[in-house]
Amino acid sequence: MAAFLPGSLAAQDAVPSSEENAASIVVTGSRIVRDGYEAPTPTTVLGAEEILTNAPNNIADLVNRLPALAGSATPRTNLGQISNGGTGINALNLRNLGPQRTLILLDGKRVPVATINTGLVDVNFMPNLLMERVDIVTGGASAAWGSDAVAGVVNFVLDKDFTGIKGDVQGGITTHGDDENYRIGLAAGTSFGDGRGHFLISGEHAFSAGLDGLPRSWYTGAKRFRNPDYTADNGQPEWLVLENTGFSTIAPGAIVTKGPLRGLYFGENGVPAQLNMGDTVFDPFMTGGDWEYTDFGKGIQDMDPRISRQSLFARLSYQLSDRVEAYSQFSYGRASTSMRSTPQFNFGGITIQRDNAFLPEEIGLRMDELGLTSLDVGSWNADLGGIQTDTRRSQYRYLLGFTGGLDLFGTDWGWDISANRNVSKIFNGSNAAITARYRGGIDSVRDENGVIVCRSTLTNPNDGCVPFNILGTGTVSDAAKNHVLGDNRLRGTLTQDIFTASLDGEPFATWAGPVSVAAGVEHRREKLRSHVDELSLVNSYWAGNYKPINGKYNVTEAFLETVVPLALGESWAEELSINAAIRGTDYSTSGFVTTWKIGANYEPVDGLRLRATRSRDIRAGNFSELYASGQTNTYLISDPFRDNEPVSYFEIRSGNPGLKPEKGDTLNIGVVLQPNFAPGFSASVDFFDIKVKDAVATVGAGTILNECYRGDTTLCGLIKRNAAGLITEIYVSPVNLARRSVRGMDFEAAYSLELSDLSSSLGGNFTLRGLATRYTRAQSDNGVAAPSSSLGANNGGTPKWQYMVQGTYRDDRLTASLTGRGLSSGVYMTNGIECAANCPASTPENPTTNRNRIDGALYLDAFIGFDMSETTELYLAIDNLADKAPPVVGSGPGIGSAPYGSSATYYDLIGRMFRAGVRFNF
């Protein structure tokens, strides 16, 4: 998209003349900009006034609303992510190619990652009050900025010249009276030393109370599962999406999953009863009947985590001479997250022996009559509640640099050298059941004195085992809970050292103007050290089981970029210029690789500009992908070898130190209109096409199992089973097999009007801005299964359309805006066939389903601000003005956490949110 809006939303800043190079601002789309030049790589800019007009609690919330971003990780999308430590993270994702392929910068400097197991950058730490603008480069930019910029760059640009004192105090609450939040920020800037020095400082504290459980009426229990009545020739669909669906093989206490007593459950205080299974049952799912009793989609797992974050930023600069300036910078950020995550579910596989001390006598007698010596039960362990999960992330950034100008080749040049140390301290913790203690406590009997003890205690009286009564709710003692639950712990420190030197100037001129050149070198060292508790090392917990990741690598890079003007003020060209860049990168882990970019700007007539860019971009494997030592997650999967029987298993992820850098090829072609006959109007259309080869990807456990079932024996060795033939572990590891591609078009239009131009009696300014992205391709090929498309898959894929339109009115004292944002309708399966009857035979290439459509959504946001004085503003912001409920998005068939029956990736699950505050600036 073009960055061309007037006022605070203005296009990219031009670099000042050569005499001012020491204070120049580098536009993110390129390291070179001249007066009047606009980079060929499309760049969207969020200006300071636009940020103020939306009054976000966190600037990441505003950036994520841009249509070019899709599938970002937010605190509300990582609710069940215990083992990977992603709870509370805010990671931006351009083009839905994965957050790891979006480079995050703060004032042009690389921001370090904030997670150990996923390698994501957390933008929670940005100094919001000092934000001048945010540049979003929606195209490959590795040649200009380095590794990871495959999908693009997001650069948070600070107002380093701010002078004065300003603050913001904000509080918020939903229309339902919950999810309370507040933010307090204060910033100050001053010059000293007769204007040669400048000091900035900013501090912020923000808190969000989160949401306990799922306190919303829109929940319908929608789930997606296989049709139990499907056959290839009976005309029924293979897949069903049905509301009012719970589970058939788990219950809050325990339920018998098989045999003649199937459906017998143990309720409050252990009272047995028979479950009404409902009309449609395909284990572990059940529609109708007593579905609400067995369902854990509502009430256990928190829908929004509790988050507390603090940040401190300070910058000091001093002009040592007319040509040299020294600068230093320090920032500290801390984010703490706490939430109840998924309950600890077991879809069967728990054995209750006939002599279990907690078994009601009447059930024991029925077992005797039926000749049963044991029962197989499942449970989601309501008495244990959701797993308490806590994360703490602290980040320290130290920067020291010198910048200035010099005479070279008879012209003025600018230069910059800097050293940057970034330290991220990370803690992940969860309170989960220790499996051996849980199983041992369940297997309880009476000793010779009639006292209930663990069976193991009969032969080992000092084993410390505490009996655990799973047969009911309200039946587990505090002593049993304390014995069973244990603390997973992971602590790690990531250290990043960066040394950079750059030079830019105009060594000579062509017939059309000066040729600009920028060159530089960068050396980066990264090291990760972490440790975990002993029980996690041997997968002792139901979930968590953190693994230490330790490793280091270094990267050395050199780049050269140039802008060559070819025409200026000609009859056939108002302007024509070429932008080219090349970068050599040497990784200690994978060797040397070259990235490059070639682009052109052509303005045939005033007001019409054509632009195109072709680039090669790279991303190397992160610490987790290179060095992970067995990260463990708990999931539910259907086993095709056992008639799609559901089973809980450990997915064990290991790193691959032999990974090569992945390569992305990006093409951007666009047109920008700024017609003279329509003052204040601008529009752009940009085509993009990104192809990533040798993509680092992990073949999913479901793909491994299904391809093994289809005959790929090389994958079968990654699946481990116990003596009963049940899957216990599936091993996965990243490889350079995958290819990913995304294609589409970005649209942007803006119109700014002084109302006095319509009538002298009117005052103020009206601005209308619209952005939209139309995706036409979003495909993945993991190198094992057939290529798959996620285009239009609104349950986690890439929507076909995303859009945002904002109208803003401003006068001397009043600011008011209304924003519409949303996405188009989509599907569950991009190759699915929707039918209720007379369906064709379902195939992996074209599966049939009774419901494939997922509704789109349009959300309205409003803002009004009023200047009480020249220095003070009161404001009110409302998100989701209409309190629009999310559409039904059936959960399943895999279950990894509480099934909400909708999706937080693209839809608002919280509802109408009010934020009110006061801002001052003097």
Coordinates of N, CA, C and O in Angstrom, one line a residue, residues 20-140:
E20 N 22.3 18.1 6.4 CA 21.5 17.7 7.6 C 21.5 16.2 7.8 O 20.7 15.7 8.5
N21 N 22.5 15.5 7.1 CA 22.5 14.0 7.2 C 22.6 13.5 8.6 O 22.1 12.4 8.9
A22 N 23.2 14.2 9.5 CA 23.4 13.7 10.9 C 22.1 13.6 11.6 O 21.9 12.8 12.5
A23 N 21.0 14.3 11.1 CA 19.7 14.2 11.8 C 18.7 13.6 10.9 O 17.5 13.7 11.1
S24 N 19.1 12.9 9.8 CA 18.1 12.4 8.8 C 17.3 11.3 9.4 O 17.8 10.5 10.2
I25 N 16.1 11.1 8.9 CA 15.3 10.0 9.2 C 15.2 9.1 8.0 O 14.9 9.5 6.9
V26 N 15.5 7.8 8.3 CA 15.6 6.8 7.2 C 14.2 6.2 7.1 O 13.6 5.7 8.0
V27 N 13.7 6.2 5.9 CA 12.4 5.6 5.6 C 12.6 4.1 5.6 O 13.6 3.6 5.2
T28 N 11.6 3.4 6.2 CA 11.7 1.9 6.3 C 11.8 1.2 5.0 O 12.4 0.1 4.9
G29 N 11.1 1.6 4.0 CA 11.1 0.9 2.7 C 12.4 0.8 2.1 O 12.6 -0.1 1.2
S30 N 13.3 1.7 2.4 CA 14.6 1.7 1.8 C 15.6 2.4 2.7 O 15.1 3.2 3.6
R31 N 16.9 2.2 2.6 CA 17.8 2.9 3.4 C 18.2 4.2 2.7 O 19.0 5.0 3.2
I32 N 17.7 4.4 1.5 CA 18.0 5.7 0.8 C 16.7 6.4 0.4 O 15.8 5.8 -0.2
V33 N 16.6 7.6 0.7 CA 15.5 8.5 0.3 C 16.0 9.8 0.0 O 16.9 10.4 0.7
R34 N 15.6 10.4 -1.2 CA 15.9 11.8 -1.5 C 14.7 12.6 -1.5 O 13.6 12.1 -1.5
D35 N 14.8 14.0 -1.4 CA 13.7 14.8 -1.5 C 12.9 14.5 -2.8 O 13.4 14.4 -3.9
G36 N 11.6 14.3 -2.6 CA 10.7 14.0 -3.7 C 10.7 12.5 -4.1 O 9.9 12.1 -5.0
Y37 N 11.5 11.7 -3.5 CA 11.6 10.3 -3.9 C 10.7 9.5 -3.0 O 10.7 9.7 -1.8
E38 N 10.0 8.5 -3.6 CA 9.2 7.6 -2.8 C 9.6 6.2 -3.2 O 9.8 5.8 -4.4
A39 N 9.9 5.3 -2.2 CA 10.4 4.0 -2.4 C 9.5 3.2 -3.2 O 8.3 3.2 -3.1
P40 N 10.0 2.3 -4.1 CA 9.1 1.4 -4.9 C 8.5 0.3 -4.1 O 7.5 -0.3 -4.5
T41 N 9.0 0.0 -2.9 CA 8.4 -1.0 -2.0 C 7.2 -0.4 -1.3 O 7.4 0.6 -0.6
P42 N 6.0 -0.9 -1.4 CA 4.8 -0.3 -0.8 C 5.0 -0.2 0.7 O 5.4 -1.2 1.4
T43 N 4.6 0.9 1.3 CA 4.8 1.1 2.7 C 3.5 1.8 3.2 O 3.1 2.9 2.7
T44 N 2.9 1.3 4.2 CA 1.8 1.9 4.9 C 2.3 2.6 6.2 O 3.1 2.0 6.9
V45 N 1.8 3.8 6.4 CA 2.2 4.5 7.6 C 1.0 4.8 8.5 O 0.0 5.3 8.0
L46 N 1.2 4.5 9.8 CA 0.3 4.9 10.8 C 0.9 6.1 11.5 O 1.9 6.0 12.2
G47 N 0.4 7.3 11.3 CA 0.9 8.5 11.9 C 0.5 8.7 13.3 O -0.4 8.0 13.9
A48 N 1.1 9.7 14.0 CA 0.9 10.0 15.4 C -0.6 10.3 15.6 O -1.2 9.8 16.6
E49 N -1.2 11.1 14.8 CA -2.6 11.5 15.0 C -3.5 10.3 14.8 O -4.5 10.2 15.5
E50 N -3.2 9.4 13.9 CA -4.0 8.2 13.8 C -3.9 7.3 15.0 O -4.9 6.7 15.4
I51 N -2.8 7.2 15.5 CA -2.6 6.5 16.8 C -3.4 7.1 17.9 O -4.1 6.4 18.6
L52 N -3.4 8.4 18.0 CA -4.1 9.1 19.1 C -5.6 8.9 18.9 O -6.4 8.8 19.8
T53 N -6.1 9.0 17.6 CA -7.5 8.9 17.3 C -8.1 7.5 17.7 O -9.3 7.4 18.0
N54 N -7.3 6.5 17.6 CA -7.8 5.2 18.0 C -7.6 4.8 19.5 O -8.2 3.9 20.0
A55 N -6.7 5.6 20.1 CA -6.4 5.4 21.6 C -6.4 3.9 22.0 O -7.1 3.5 22.9
P56 N -5.5 3.2 21.4 CA -5.4 1.7 21.8 C -4.8 1.6 23.1 O -3.9 2.4 23.6
N57 N -5.2 0.5 23.8 CA -4.5 0.2 25.1 C -3.1 -0.2 24.8 O -2.2 0.0 25.6
N58 N -2.8 -0.8 23.7 CA -1.5 -1.3 23.2 C -1.4 -1.0 21.7 O -2.3 -1.3 21.0
I59 N -0.3 -0.4 21.3 CA -0.2 0.0 19.9 C -0.3 -1.2 19.0 O -0.7 -1.1 17.8
A60 N 0.1 -2.4 19.5 CA -0.1 -3.6 18.7 C -1.5 -3.9 18.3 O -1.7 -4.5 17.2
D61 N -2.5 -3.5 19.1 CA -3.9 -3.8 18.8 C -4.3 -3.0 17.6 O -5.0 -3.5 16.7
L62 N -3.7 -1.8 17.4 CA -4.0 -1.0 16.2 C -3.3 -1.5 15.0 O -3.9 -1.6 13.9
V63 N -2.0 -1.8 15.1 CA -1.3 -2.3 13.9 C -2.0 -3.6 13.4 O -2.1 -3.8 12.2
N64 N -2.4 -4.5 14.3 CA -3.0 -5.7 13.9 C -4.3 -5.6 13.1 O -4.8 -6.5 12.5
R65 N -4.9 -4.4 13.1 CA -6.2 -4.2 12.4 C -5.9 -3.9 10.9 O -6.8 -3.9 10.1
L66 N -4.7 -3.6 10.6 CA -4.4 -3.4 9.1 C -4.6 -4.6 8.3 O -4.2 -5.7 8.7
P67 N -5.2 -4.5 7.1 CA -5.5 -5.7 6.3 C -4.3 -6.5 5.9 O -4.4 -7.7 5.7
A68 N -3.1 -5.9 5.8 CA -1.9 -6.6 5.4 C -1.5 -7.6 6.5 O -0.7 -8.5 6.1
L69 N -1.9 -7.5 7.7 CA -1.6 -8.4 8.8 C -2.7 -9.4 8.9 O -3.9 -9.1 8.9
A70 N -2.3 -10.7 9.0 CA -3.3 -11.8 9.2 C -2.7 -12.9 10.0 O -1.5 -13.3 9.8
G71 N -3.5 -13.4 11.0 CA -3.0 -14.5 11.8 C -2.0 -14.2 12.8 O -1.2 -15.0 13.2
S72 N -1.9 -12.9 13.3 CA -1.0 -12.5 14.3 C -1.2 -13.3 15.6 O -2.4 -13.6 15.9
A73 N -0.2 -13.5 16.4 CA -0.3 -14.0 17.7 C -0.6 -12.9 18.7 O 0.1 -11.9 18.8
T74 N -1.7 -13.1 19.4 CA -2.1 -12.1 20.4 C -2.4 -12.8 21.7 O -2.5 -14.0 21.8
P75 N -2.5 -12.1 22.8 CA -2.8 -12.7 24.1 C -4.1 -13.5 24.1 O -4.3 -14.5 24.8
R76 N -5.0 -13.2 23.2 CA -6.3 -13.9 23.1 C -6.3 -15.1 22.1 O -7.3 -15.8 22.0
T77 N -5.2 -15.3 21.4 CA -5.1 -16.4 20.5 C -4.2 -17.5 21.0 O -4.2 -18.6 20.4
N78 N -3.5 -17.3 22.0 CA -2.5 -18.3 22.5 C -2.9 -18.8 23.9 O -2.1 -19.1 24.7
L79 N -4.2 -18.9 24.1 CA -4.7 -19.3 25.4 C -4.4 -20.7 25.8 O -4.2 -21.0 27.0
G80 N -4.3 -21.6 24.9 CA -4.0 -23.0 25.3 C -2.5 -23.4 25.1 O -2.1 -24.5 25.2
Q81 N -1.7 -22.4 24.8 CA -0.3 -22.6 24.5 C 0.5 -22.7 25.8 O 1.1 -21.7 26.2
I82 N 0.6 -23.8 26.4 CA 1.3 -24.0 27.6 C 2.8 -24.3 27.4 O 3.7 -23.6 27.8
S83 N 3.0 -25.3 26.6 CA 4.4 -25.8 26.4 C 5.3 -24.9 25.7 O 6.5 -24.8 25.9
N84 N 4.7 -24.1 24.7 CA 5.6 -23.2 23.9 C 5.8 -21.9 24.6 O 6.5 -21.0 24.0
G85 N 5.2 -21.6 25.7 CA 5.4 -20.4 26.4 C 4.9 -19.1 25.7 O 5.4 -18.0 25.9
G86 N 3.9 -19.3 24.8 CA 3.4 -18.2 24.0 C 2.3 -17.3 24.7 O 1.9 -16.4 24.1
T87 N 1.9 -17.7 25.9 CA 0.8 -17.0 26.6 C 1.2 -15.5 26.8 O 2.3 -15.2 27.2
G88 N 0.3 -14.6 26.3 CA 0.5 -13.2 26.5 C 1.3 -12.5 25.5 O 1.4 -11.3 25.5
I89 N 1.8 -13.2 24.5 CA 2.6 -12.6 23.5 C 1.8 -11.8 22.5 O 0.7 -12.1 22.2
N90 N 2.5 -10.7 21.9 CA 1.9 -9.9 20.8 C 2.9 -10.0 19.7 O 3.9 -9.3 19.7
A91 N 2.7 -10.8 18.7 CA 3.7 -11.0 17.6 C 3.0 -10.7 16.3 O 2.0 -11.4 16.0
L92 N 3.5 -9.8 15.5 CA 2.9 -9.4 14.3 C 3.2 -10.3 13.1 O 4.3 -10.9 13.0
N93 N 2.2 -10.5 12.3 CA 2.3 -11.5 11.2 C 1.8 -10.9 9.9 O 0.6 -10.8 9.6
L94 N 2.8 -10.4 9.1 CA 2.4 -9.9 7.8 C 2.1 -11.0 6.8 O 2.9 -12.0 6.7
R95 N 1.0 -10.9 6.0 CA 0.7 -11.8 5.0 C 0.4 -13.3 5.5 O 0.3 -14.2 4.7
N96 N 0.3 -13.4 6.8 CA 0.0 -14.8 7.4 C 1.0 -15.8 6.9 O 0.8 -17.0 6.8
L97 N 2.3 -15.3 6.8 CA 3.4 -16.2 6.5 C 4.1 -16.7 7.7 O 5.1 -17.4 7.7
G98 N 3.6 -16.2 8.9 CA 4.2 -16.6 10.2 C 5.0 -15.4 10.7 O 5.7 -14.7 10.0
P99 N 4.8 -15.1 12.0 CA 5.4 -14.0 12.7 C 7.0 -14.0 12.5 O 7.6 -13.0 12.5
Q100 N 7.5 -15.2 12.4 CA 9.0 -15.3 12.3 C 9.5 -14.7 11.0 O 10.7 -14.4 10.8
R101 N 8.6 -14.5 10.0 CA 9.0 -13.9 8.7 C 8.7 -12.4 8.6 O 8.7 -11.9 7.5
T102 N 8.3 -11.8 9.7 CA 8.1 -10.4 9.8 C 9.2 -9.8 10.7 O 9.3 -10.1 11.9
L103 N 10.0 -8.9 10.1 CA 11.1 -8.3 10.9 C 10.6 -7.1 11.7 O 9.9 -6.2 11.1
I104 N 10.8 -7.0 12.9 CA 10.4 -5.9 13.8 C 11.6 -5.0 14.2 O 12.6 -5.5 14.6
L105 N 11.4 -3.7 13.9 CA 12.5 -2.8 14.2 C 11.9 -1.7 15.2 O 10.7 -1.4 15.1
L106 N 12.8 -1.1 16.0 CA 12.5 0.0 16.8 C 13.5 1.1 16.3 O 14.7 1.0 16.6
D107 N 13.0 2.1 15.6 CA 13.9 3.1 15.1 C 15.0 2.5 14.2 O 16.1 3.0 14.3
G108 N 14.6 1.6 13.4 CA 15.6 1.0 12.5 C 16.5 0.0 13.1 O 17.4 -0.6 12.4
K109 N 16.4 -0.3 14.4 CA 17.2 -1.3 15.0 C 16.4 -2.6 15.3 O 15.3 -2.5 15.8
R110 N 17.0 -3.7 15.1 CA 16.4 -5.0 15.3 C 16.0 -5.2 16.7 O 16.7 -4.9 17.7
V111 N 14.7 -5.7 16.9 CA 14.2 -6.0 18.2 C 14.4 -7.5 18.5 O 14.1 -8.3 17.7
P112 N 14.9 -7.8 19.7 CA 15.2 -9.3 20.0 C 13.9 -10.1 20.2 O 12.9 -9.5 20.6
V113 N 14.0 -11.4 20.1 CA 12.9 -12.2 20.4 C 12.6 -12.3 21.9 O 13.5 -12.0 22.7
A114 N 11.4 -12.7 22.2 CA 11.0 -12.7 23.6 C 10.4 -14.1 24.1 O 9.9 -14.2 25.2
T115 N 10.5 -15.1 23.2 CA 10.1 -16.4 23.6 C 11.2 -17.4 23.3 O 12.0 -17.2 22.3
I116 N 11.3 -18.4 24.0 CA 12.3 -19.4 23.8 C 11.9 -20.5 22.8 O 12.7 -20.8 21.9
N117 N 10.7 -21.0 22.9 CA 10.3 -22.1 22.1 C 9.7 -21.7 20.7 O 9.5 -22.6 19.9
T118 N 9.4 -20.5 20.5 CA 8.8 -20.1 19.2 C 9.6 -19.0 18.5 O 9.3 -18.7 17.3
G119 N 10.5 -18.3 19.2 CA 11.3 -17.3 18.5 C 10.5 -16.1 18.0 O 10.8 -15.6 17.0
L120 N 9.6 -15.6 18.8 CA 8.7 -14.5 18.4 C 9.2 -13.2 19.1 O 9.6 -13.2 20.3
V121 N 9.0 -12.1 18.4 CA 9.3 -10.8 19.0 C 8.0 -10.3 19.6 O 6.9 -10.3 19.0
D122 N 8.0 -9.8 20.8 CA 6.9 -9.3 21.5 C 6.9 -7.8 21.5 O 7.8 -7.1 22.0
V123 N 5.9 -7.2 20.8 CA 5.8 -5.8 20.7 C 5.1 -5.1 21.9 O 4.8 -3.9 21.8
N124 N 4.8 -5.9 22.9 CA 4.3 -5.3 24.1 C 5.2 -4.2 24.8 O 4.8 -3.4 25.6
F125 N 6.5 -4.3 24.4 CA 7.5 -3.5 25.1 C 7.7 -2.1 24.5 O 8.5 -1.3 24.9
M126 N 7.0 -1.8 23.4 CA 7.2 -0.5 22.7 C 6.8 0.7 23.6 O 5.8 0.7 24.2
P127 N 7.6 1.8 23.5 CA 7.3 3.0 24.2 C 6.2 3.8 23.5 O 6.4 4.6 22.6
N128 N 4.9 3.5 23.8 CA 3.8 4.1 23.1 C 3.7 5.6 23.0 O 3.4 6.2 22.0
L129 N 4.0 6.2 24.1 CA 3.9 7.7 24.2 C 4.8 8.4 23.3 O 4.6 9.6 22.8
L130 N 6.0 7.9 23.0 CA 7.0 8.5 22.1 C 6.9 8.1 20.7 O 7.7 8.4 19.9
M131 N 5.8 7.4 20.3 CA 5.7 6.9 19.0 C 5.3 8.0 18.0 O 4.3 8.6 18.1
E132 N 6.2 8.2 17.0 CA 5.9 9.2 16.0 C 5.1 8.6 14.9 O 4.2 9.3 14.3
R133 N 5.4 7.4 14.5 CA 4.7 6.7 13.4 C 5.1 5.3 13.4 O 6.1 4.9 14.1
V134 N 4.3 4.5 12.7 CA 4.7 3.1 12.5 C 4.7 2.8 11.0 O 3.7 3.1 10.3
D135 N 5.8 2.4 10.5 CA 6.0 2.1 9.0 C 5.8 0.6 8.8 O 6.4 -0.2 9.5
I136 N 4.9 0.2 8.0 CA 4.6 -1.2 7.6 C 5.0 -1.4 6.2 O 4.3 -1.0 5.3
V137 N 6.1 -2.1 6.0 CA 6.6 -2.4 4.6 C 6.1 -3.7 4.2 O 6.5 -4.8 4.7
T138 N 5.2 -3.7 3.2 CA 4.5 -4.9 2.8 C 5.2 -5.6 1.6 O 4.6 -5.7 0.6
G139 N 6.4 -5.9 1.8 CA 7.2 -6.5 0.7 C 8.5 -7.0 1.3 O 9.0 -6.5 2.3
G140 N 9.2 -7.9 0.6 CA 10.5 -8.3 1.0 C 11.5 -7.2 1.2 O 11.6 -6.3 0.3

